[in-house]
CSV table of C-alpha atoms in Angstrom, one decimal:
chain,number,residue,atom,x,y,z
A,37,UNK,CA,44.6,97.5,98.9
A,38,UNK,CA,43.1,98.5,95.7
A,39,UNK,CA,42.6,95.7,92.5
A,40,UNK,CA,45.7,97.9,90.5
A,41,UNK,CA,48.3,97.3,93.1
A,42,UNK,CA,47.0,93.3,93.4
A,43,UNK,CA,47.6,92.9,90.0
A,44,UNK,CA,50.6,94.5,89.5
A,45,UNK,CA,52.1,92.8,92.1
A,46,UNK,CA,51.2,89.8,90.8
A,47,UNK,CA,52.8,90.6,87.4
A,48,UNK,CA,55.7,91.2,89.3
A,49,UNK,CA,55.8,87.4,90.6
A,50,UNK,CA,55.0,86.5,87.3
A,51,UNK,CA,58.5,87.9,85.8
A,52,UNK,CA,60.3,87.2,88.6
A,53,UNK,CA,59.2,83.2,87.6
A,54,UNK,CA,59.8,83.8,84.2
A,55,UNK,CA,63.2,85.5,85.0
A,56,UNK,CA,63.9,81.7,87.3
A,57,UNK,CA,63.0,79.9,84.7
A,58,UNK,CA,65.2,81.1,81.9
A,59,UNK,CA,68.2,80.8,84.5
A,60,UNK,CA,70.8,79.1,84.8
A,61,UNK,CA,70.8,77.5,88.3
A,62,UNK,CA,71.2,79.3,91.7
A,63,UNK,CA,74.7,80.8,90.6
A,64,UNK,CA,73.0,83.0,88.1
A,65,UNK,CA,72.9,87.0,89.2
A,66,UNK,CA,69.6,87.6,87.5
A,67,UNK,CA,67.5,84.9,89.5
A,68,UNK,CA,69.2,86.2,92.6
A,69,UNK,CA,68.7,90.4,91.4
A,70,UNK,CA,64.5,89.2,90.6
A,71,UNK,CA,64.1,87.3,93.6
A,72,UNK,CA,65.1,90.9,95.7
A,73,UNK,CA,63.5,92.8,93.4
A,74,UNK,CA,60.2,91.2,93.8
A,75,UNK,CA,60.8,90.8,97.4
A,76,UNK,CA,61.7,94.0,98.8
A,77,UNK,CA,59.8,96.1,96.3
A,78,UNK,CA,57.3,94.1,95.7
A,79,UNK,CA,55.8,92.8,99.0
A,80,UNK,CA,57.7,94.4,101.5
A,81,UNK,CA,57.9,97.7,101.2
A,82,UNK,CA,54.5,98.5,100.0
A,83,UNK,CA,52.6,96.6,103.0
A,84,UNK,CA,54.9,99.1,104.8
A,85,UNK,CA,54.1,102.1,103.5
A,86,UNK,CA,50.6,103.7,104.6
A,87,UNK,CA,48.6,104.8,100.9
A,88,UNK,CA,47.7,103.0,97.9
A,89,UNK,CA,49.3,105.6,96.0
A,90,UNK,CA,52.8,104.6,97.5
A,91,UNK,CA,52.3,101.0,96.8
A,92,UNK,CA,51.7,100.9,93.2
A,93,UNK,CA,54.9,104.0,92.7
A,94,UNK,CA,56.9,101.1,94.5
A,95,UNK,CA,55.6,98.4,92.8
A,96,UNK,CA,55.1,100.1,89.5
A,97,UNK,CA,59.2,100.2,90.2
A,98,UNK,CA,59.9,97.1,91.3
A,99,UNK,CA,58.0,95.9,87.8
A,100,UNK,CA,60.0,98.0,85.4
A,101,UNK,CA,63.4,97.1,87.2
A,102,UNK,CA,62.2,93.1,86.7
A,103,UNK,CA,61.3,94.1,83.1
A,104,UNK,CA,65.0,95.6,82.7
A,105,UNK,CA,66.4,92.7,84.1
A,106,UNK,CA,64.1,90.2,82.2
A,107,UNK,CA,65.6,92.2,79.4
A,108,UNK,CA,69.2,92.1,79.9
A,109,UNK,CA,68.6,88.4,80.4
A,110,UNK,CA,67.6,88.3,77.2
A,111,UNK,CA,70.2,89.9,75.8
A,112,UNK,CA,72.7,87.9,77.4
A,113,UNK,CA,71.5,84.1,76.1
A,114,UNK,CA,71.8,85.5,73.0
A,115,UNK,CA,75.6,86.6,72.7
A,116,UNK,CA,76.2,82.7,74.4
């Protein structure tokens, strides 16, 4: 596994905490959509596709669908 994908992958768990942190408890939808996210596009799938090339399209992804969520988070606290 090449030091792009490691890192990426790592960003991805980095949102995905950032995304549990600004939650609201293990109701919210947004923990719950980052914790698949980050799970099944960012570990899974690429450790079961063959190619470092597949890997970082998945997790390049599963990093701009956390972002999106991160995002509408956002969005969110601020209309509350």
């Amino acid at each position: 596994m090449n030091i792009l994908n490691v890192v990426l992958g790592l960003l991805c768990i980095l949102i995905a905490f950032v995304i549990a942190a600004r939650s609201g408890g293990l109701r919210d939808r947004f923990l719950w959509g980052a914790v698949v996210i980050t799970g099944v596009g960012g570990v899974a799938l690429p450790r079961l596709l063959p190619g470092d090339g597949a890997r970082l399209v998945l997790i390049v992804i599963s990093l701009a669908a956390l972002l999106l969520l991160l995002r509408r988070q956002q969005q969110r606290q601020r209309q509350q």
